[in-house]
C-alpha cells in the first residue's frame, strides 16, 4: 500500500538552506508545498495550505520558528520539526515542537524526525 506523500512547508531565512531541505525531502518522497523566509510567512502558509508537517529554523526575521510554532498550534494541529545551528528550544517551548534537529541535518536524522513527527499514535 502506498502511503500518501507528506505535504511539508519549510521555513528558513537562507535560500540555500531551503533548497537543501527541498532536495533532502524529495529524496525521502515528500512534497514541499511551500517555503517561508520568516515566521510570519510560515504561519500564513500553514493557514492557507494545511501541510502535514512543518520544518523550520529557529532564528528568522519578524518571528522565530518557535513563535511561529506557537501561533500555528493555536489553530492547527500540525507537527513542527525545529532545526537550529545554535540553541536548543527551551523546555517550555518543547510542547509546540515534535522534534529538534541540529544543523547540518543528515538524511537519516531528518527521516527519523519526520517519522516521529508524523506518527499518529
Short mmCIF file of N, CA and C in Angstrom, two decimals:
data_model
loop_
_atom_site.label_atom_id
_atom_site.label_comp_id
_atom_site.label_asym_id
_atom_site.label_seq_id
_atom_site.Cartn_x
_atom_site.Cartn_y
_atom_site.Cartn_z
N UNK A 1 0.84 -1.20 0.00
CA UNK A 1 0.00 0.00 0.00
C UNK A 1 0.88 1.25 0.00
N UNK A 2 0.62 2.14 -0.91
CA UNK A 2 1.40 3.39 -0.95
C UNK A 2 0.93 4.33 0.13
N UNK A 3 1.86 4.85 0.89
CA UNK A 3 1.46 5.89 1.82
C UNK A 3 1.39 7.20 1.04
N UNK A 4 0.40 8.03 1.33
CA UNK A 4 0.34 9.31 0.62
C UNK A 4 1.58 10.13 0.93
N UNK A 5 2.04 10.89 -0.05
CA UNK A 5 3.22 11.71 0.15
C UNK A 5 2.91 12.81 1.15
N UNK A 6 3.82 12.99 2.10
CA UNK A 6 3.63 14.05 3.08
C UNK A 6 3.76 15.41 2.42
N UNK A 7 2.86 16.32 2.77
CA UNK A 7 2.94 17.70 2.30
C UNK A 7 3.64 18.54 3.38
N UNK A 8 4.77 19.11 3.02
CA UNK A 8 5.61 19.78 4.00
C UNK A 8 5.85 21.24 3.64
N UNK A 9 5.80 22.10 4.64
CA UNK A 9 6.20 23.50 4.48
C UNK A 9 7.53 23.69 5.19
N UNK A 10 8.48 24.35 4.52
CA UNK A 10 9.78 24.59 5.13
C UNK A 10 9.99 26.08 5.33
N UNK A 11 10.70 26.42 6.40
CA UNK A 11 10.96 27.83 6.70
C UNK A 11 12.40 28.01 7.15
N UNK A 12 13.10 28.90 6.45
CA UNK A 12 14.46 29.28 6.82
C UNK A 12 14.74 30.60 6.13
N UNK A 13 15.45 31.50 6.78
CA UNK A 13 15.70 32.79 6.14
C UNK A 13 16.81 32.71 5.10
N UNK A 14 17.48 31.55 5.00
CA UNK A 14 18.53 31.39 3.99
C UNK A 14 18.04 30.50 2.85
N UNK A 15 18.06 31.08 1.66
CA UNK A 15 17.54 30.38 0.49
C UNK A 15 18.27 29.05 0.23
N UNK A 16 19.60 29.04 0.39
CA UNK A 16 20.34 27.81 0.09
C UNK A 16 19.98 26.69 1.07
N UNK A 17 19.63 27.05 2.28
CA UNK A 17 19.22 26.02 3.25
C UNK A 17 17.85 25.47 2.85
N UNK A 18 16.94 26.35 2.41
CA UNK A 18 15.64 25.86 1.93
C UNK A 18 15.83 24.93 0.74
N UNK A 19 16.73 25.29 -0.17
CA UNK A 19 16.99 24.42 -1.32
C UNK A 19 17.52 23.07 -0.87
N UNK A 20 18.41 23.09 0.12
CA UNK A 20 18.95 21.85 0.66
C UNK A 20 17.86 20.96 1.22
N UNK A 21 16.94 21.57 1.98
CA UNK A 21 15.82 20.80 2.53
C UNK A 21 14.94 20.25 1.42
N UNK A 22 14.72 21.07 0.38
CA UNK A 22 13.88 20.61 -0.72
C UNK A 22 14.49 19.35 -1.34
N UNK A 23 15.80 19.36 -1.54
CA UNK A 23 16.48 18.18 -2.10
C UNK A 23 16.35 16.97 -1.18
N UNK A 24 16.64 17.17 0.10
CA UNK A 24 16.56 16.06 1.06
C UNK A 24 15.15 15.49 1.11
N UNK A 25 14.17 16.38 1.15
CA UNK A 25 12.79 15.93 1.31
C UNK A 25 12.29 15.20 0.06
N UNK A 26 12.73 15.63 -1.12
CA UNK A 26 12.29 14.91 -2.32
C UNK A 26 12.93 13.52 -2.35
N UNK A 27 14.18 13.40 -1.85
CA UNK A 27 14.81 12.08 -1.73
C UNK A 27 13.99 11.18 -0.81
N UNK A 28 13.38 11.78 0.21
CA UNK A 28 12.60 11.00 1.17
C UNK A 28 11.16 10.81 0.72
N UNK A 29 10.84 11.29 -0.50
CA UNK A 29 9.50 11.07 -1.03
C UNK A 29 8.45 12.00 -0.46
N UNK A 30 8.86 13.20 -0.05
CA UNK A 30 7.91 14.18 0.48
C UNK A 30 7.72 15.30 -0.54
N UNK A 31 6.58 15.97 -0.46
CA UNK A 31 6.31 17.12 -1.33
C UNK A 31 6.45 18.41 -0.53
N UNK A 32 7.33 19.30 -0.98
CA UNK A 32 7.42 20.62 -0.35
C UNK A 32 6.37 21.50 -1.02
N UNK A 33 5.34 21.88 -0.26
CA UNK A 33 4.23 22.64 -0.86
C UNK A 33 4.34 24.13 -0.57
N UNK A 34 5.34 24.53 0.21
CA UNK A 34 5.50 25.95 0.47
C UNK A 34 6.81 26.23 1.16
N UNK A 35 7.31 27.45 0.97
CA UNK A 35 8.56 27.88 1.60
C UNK A 35 8.37 29.25 2.20
N UNK A 36 8.88 29.43 3.40
CA UNK A 36 8.80 30.73 4.06
C UNK A 36 10.20 31.20 4.43
N UNK A 37 10.40 32.51 4.36
CA UNK A 37 11.68 33.09 4.73
C UNK A 37 11.65 33.67 6.14
N UNK A 38 10.47 33.70 6.76
CA UNK A 38 10.37 34.16 8.15
C UNK A 38 9.14 33.53 8.81
N UNK A 39 9.04 33.72 10.11
CA UNK A 39 7.96 33.06 10.86
C UNK A 39 6.57 33.51 10.47
N UNK A 40 6.45 34.80 10.11
CA UNK A 40 5.12 35.30 9.73
C UNK A 40 4.63 34.63 8.44
N UNK A 41 5.54 34.52 7.46
CA UNK A 41 5.19 33.82 6.22
C UNK A 41 4.81 32.38 6.51
N UNK A 42 5.53 31.77 7.45
CA UNK A 42 5.28 30.37 7.80
C UNK A 42 3.86 30.19 8.33
N UNK A 43 3.44 31.07 9.24
CA UNK A 43 2.09 30.98 9.80
C UNK A 43 1.04 31.12 8.69
N UNK A 44 1.25 32.10 7.79
CA UNK A 44 0.31 32.30 6.68
C UNK A 44 0.24 31.08 5.77
N UNK A 45 1.42 30.53 5.45
CA UNK A 45 1.46 29.35 4.57
C UNK A 45 0.68 28.19 5.17
N UNK A 46 0.81 28.01 6.48
CA UNK A 46 0.11 26.89 7.13
C UNK A 46 -1.40 27.10 7.11
N UNK A 47 -1.82 28.35 7.33
CA UNK A 47 -3.25 28.63 7.30
C UNK A 47 -3.82 28.37 5.90
N UNK A 48 -3.05 28.73 4.89
CA UNK A 48 -3.56 28.63 3.52
C UNK A 48 -3.40 27.25 2.90
N UNK A 49 -2.45 26.46 3.37
CA UNK A 49 -2.12 25.21 2.68
C UNK A 49 -2.32 23.93 3.48
N UNK A 50 -2.59 24.03 4.78
CA UNK A 50 -2.78 22.83 5.62
C UNK A 50 -1.74 21.74 5.35
N UNK A 51 -0.47 22.02 5.59
CA UNK A 51 0.53 20.97 5.38
C UNK A 51 0.40 19.87 6.44
N UNK A 52 1.04 18.73 6.17
CA UNK A 52 1.07 17.63 7.14
C UNK A 52 2.14 17.87 8.19
N UNK A 53 3.13 18.69 7.83
CA UNK A 53 4.31 18.84 8.67
C UNK A 53 5.01 20.15 8.34
N UNK A 54 5.63 20.73 9.36
CA UNK A 54 6.43 21.95 9.18
C UNK A 54 7.86 21.66 9.62
N UNK A 55 8.82 22.13 8.83
CA UNK A 55 10.23 22.09 9.24
C UNK A 55 10.71 23.53 9.24
N UNK A 56 11.15 24.02 10.40
CA UNK A 56 11.50 25.44 10.48
C UNK A 56 12.80 25.68 11.25
N UNK A 57 13.52 26.69 10.81
CA UNK A 57 14.66 27.19 11.55
C UNK A 57 14.14 27.94 12.78
N UNK A 58 14.97 28.10 13.79
CA UNK A 58 14.55 28.90 14.95
C UNK A 58 14.76 30.38 14.67
N UNK A 59 15.97 30.74 14.30
CA UNK A 59 16.29 32.16 14.14
C UNK A 59 15.90 32.68 12.78
N UNK A 60 14.83 33.48 12.75
CA UNK A 60 14.39 34.08 11.50
C UNK A 60 13.89 35.49 11.78
N UNK A 61 13.88 36.34 10.75
CA UNK A 61 13.37 37.69 10.96
C UNK A 61 11.86 37.69 11.24
N UNK A 62 11.39 38.76 11.84
CA UNK A 62 9.97 39.02 12.11
C UNK A 62 9.35 38.13 13.18
N UNK A 63 9.60 36.82 13.09
CA UNK A 63 9.04 35.91 14.09
C UNK A 63 9.89 34.66 14.07
N UNK A 64 10.29 34.17 15.24
CA UNK A 64 11.14 32.98 15.28
C UNK A 64 10.33 31.74 14.93
N UNK A 65 11.03 30.66 14.63
CA UNK A 65 10.35 29.41 14.34
C UNK A 65 9.52 28.93 15.52
N UNK A 66 10.01 29.19 16.73
CA UNK A 66 9.26 28.78 17.93
C UNK A 66 7.97 29.60 18.07
N UNK A 67 8.09 30.92 17.89
CA UNK A 67 6.90 31.77 17.95
C UNK A 67 5.89 31.33 16.89
N UNK A 68 6.40 31.04 15.69
CA UNK A 68 5.51 30.59 14.61
C UNK A 68 4.82 29.29 15.00
N UNK A 69 5.59 28.35 15.59
CA UNK A 69 5.00 27.07 16.01
C UNK A 69 3.87 27.30 17.01
N UNK A 70 4.06 28.26 17.92
CA UNK A 70 3.02 28.56 18.92
C UNK A 70 1.78 29.14 18.24
N UNK A 71 2.00 30.03 17.26
CA UNK A 71 0.88 30.62 16.52
C UNK A 71 0.10 29.54 15.77
N UNK A 72 0.83 28.66 15.11
CA UNK A 72 0.21 27.60 14.32
C UNK A 72 -0.61 26.69 15.23
N UNK A 73 -0.05 26.38 16.41
CA UNK A 73 -0.71 25.45 17.34
C UNK A 73 -2.04 25.99 17.84
N UNK A 74 -2.22 27.32 17.78
CA UNK A 74 -3.49 27.90 18.24
C UNK A 74 -4.66 27.49 17.35
N UNK A 75 -4.39 27.27 16.07
CA UNK A 75 -5.48 27.00 15.15
C UNK A 75 -5.38 25.67 14.42
N UNK A 76 -4.20 25.06 14.41
CA UNK A 76 -3.99 23.85 13.62
C UNK A 76 -3.12 22.85 14.37
N UNK A 77 -3.42 21.57 14.15
CA UNK A 77 -2.60 20.53 14.77
C UNK A 77 -1.59 20.03 13.74
N UNK A 78 -0.57 20.83 13.49
CA UNK A 78 0.46 20.45 12.53
C UNK A 78 1.76 20.20 13.29
N UNK A 79 2.35 19.01 13.16
CA UNK A 79 3.62 18.79 13.85
C UNK A 79 4.72 19.69 13.28
N UNK A 80 5.56 20.21 14.16
CA UNK A 80 6.63 21.12 13.76
C UNK A 80 7.98 20.52 14.17
N UNK A 81 8.87 20.37 13.19
CA UNK A 81 10.25 19.98 13.48
C UNK A 81 11.09 21.25 13.42
N UNK A 82 11.79 21.53 14.51
CA UNK A 82 12.60 22.73 14.60
C UNK A 82 14.06 22.38 14.34
N UNK A 83 14.72 23.21 13.52
CA UNK A 83 16.11 22.99 13.16
C UNK A 83 16.90 24.22 13.56
N UNK A 84 18.08 24.02 14.16
CA UNK A 84 18.89 25.17 14.53
C UNK A 84 20.36 24.80 14.54
N UNK A 85 21.19 25.75 14.17
CA UNK A 85 22.63 25.52 14.31
C UNK A 85 23.12 26.07 15.64
N UNK A 86 22.23 26.69 16.39
CA UNK A 86 22.64 27.34 17.63
C UNK A 86 22.05 26.66 18.86
N UNK A 87 20.87 27.14 19.24
CA UNK A 87 20.37 26.78 20.56
C UNK A 87 19.29 25.71 20.49
N UNK A 88 19.19 24.96 21.57
CA UNK A 88 18.06 24.05 21.71
C UNK A 88 16.87 24.87 22.20
N UNK A 89 15.66 24.46 21.82
CA UNK A 89 14.49 25.18 22.34
C UNK A 89 14.39 25.01 23.86
N UNK A 90 13.86 26.01 24.53
CA UNK A 90 13.64 25.92 25.98
C UNK A 90 12.58 24.86 26.25
N UNK A 91 12.64 24.27 27.44
CA UNK A 91 11.70 23.20 27.79
C UNK A 91 10.25 23.63 27.64
N UNK A 92 9.95 24.87 28.04
CA UNK A 92 8.56 25.31 27.98
C UNK A 92 8.08 25.45 26.52
N UNK A 93 9.02 25.53 25.60
CA UNK A 93 8.65 25.64 24.19
C UNK A 93 8.47 24.28 23.53
N UNK A 94 8.99 23.22 24.18
CA UNK A 94 9.02 21.92 23.50
C UNK A 94 7.63 21.32 23.36
N UNK A 95 6.64 21.86 24.07
CA UNK A 95 5.26 21.39 23.90
C UNK A 95 4.77 21.63 22.47
N UNK A 96 5.34 22.63 21.82
CA UNK A 96 4.89 23.01 20.48
C UNK A 96 5.71 22.32 19.38
N UNK A 97 6.68 21.51 19.80
CA UNK A 97 7.66 21.00 18.85
C UNK A 97 7.65 19.48 18.84
N UNK A 98 7.54 18.90 17.64
CA UNK A 98 7.53 17.44 17.52
C UNK A 98 8.94 16.87 17.66
N UNK A 99 9.93 17.59 17.12
CA UNK A 99 11.30 17.12 17.21
C UNK A 99 12.25 18.28 16.97
N UNK A 100 13.50 18.09 17.36
CA UNK A 100 14.52 19.13 17.22
C UNK A 100 15.74 18.54 16.54
N UNK A 101 16.26 19.23 15.52
CA UNK A 101 17.46 18.77 14.83
C UNK A 101 18.50 19.87 14.81
N UNK A 102 19.76 19.48 14.98
CA UNK A 102 20.85 20.43 14.85
C UNK A 102 21.34 20.45 13.41
N UNK A 103 21.63 21.63 12.90
CA UNK A 103 22.26 21.74 11.58
C UNK A 103 23.73 21.38 11.70
N UNK A 104 24.36 20.85 10.67
CA UNK A 104 23.73 20.43 9.41
C UNK A 104 22.92 19.15 9.59
N UNK A 105 21.82 19.06 8.88
CA UNK A 105 20.89 17.95 9.05
C UNK A 105 21.24 16.83 8.07
N UNK A 106 21.34 15.61 8.57
CA UNK A 106 21.61 14.46 7.70
C UNK A 106 20.28 13.83 7.27
N UNK A 107 20.32 13.09 6.17
CA UNK A 107 19.10 12.41 5.69
C UNK A 107 18.54 11.46 6.75
N UNK A 108 19.38 10.60 7.39
CA UNK A 108 18.80 9.68 8.39
C UNK A 108 18.14 10.40 9.57
N UNK A 109 18.77 11.48 10.05
CA UNK A 109 18.17 12.18 11.20
C UNK A 109 16.89 12.88 10.79
N UNK A 110 16.87 13.42 9.56
CA UNK A 110 15.65 14.06 9.07
C UNK A 110 14.54 13.03 8.90
N UNK A 111 14.91 11.88 8.35
CA UNK A 111 13.91 10.83 8.13
C UNK A 111 13.30 10.37 9.46
N UNK A 112 14.16 10.15 10.46
CA UNK A 112 13.60 9.66 11.73
C UNK A 112 12.76 10.73 12.42
N UNK A 113 13.16 12.02 12.26
CA UNK A 113 12.35 13.09 12.84
C UNK A 113 10.98 13.16 12.16
N UNK A 114 10.96 12.99 10.84
CA UNK A 114 9.69 13.02 10.11
C UNK A 114 8.81 11.85 10.53
N UNK A 115 9.43 10.68 10.67
CA UNK A 115 8.64 9.51 11.08
C UNK A 115 8.07 9.71 12.48
N UNK A 116 8.90 10.26 13.37
CA UNK A 116 8.45 10.52 14.74
C UNK A 116 7.32 11.56 14.76
N UNK A 117 7.49 12.61 13.95
CA UNK A 117 6.52 13.71 13.95
C UNK A 117 5.19 13.31 13.31
N UNK A 118 5.25 12.40 12.32
CA UNK A 118 4.01 12.10 11.61
C UNK A 118 3.32 10.84 12.13
N UNK A 119 3.87 10.27 13.20
CA UNK A 119 3.19 9.14 13.83
C UNK A 119 1.91 9.65 14.47
N UNK A 120 0.85 8.94 14.29
CA UNK A 120 -0.43 9.43 14.80
C UNK A 120 -0.91 8.64 16.01
N UNK A 121 -0.03 7.82 16.57
CA UNK A 121 -0.47 7.00 17.73
C UNK A 121 -0.57 7.86 18.97
#
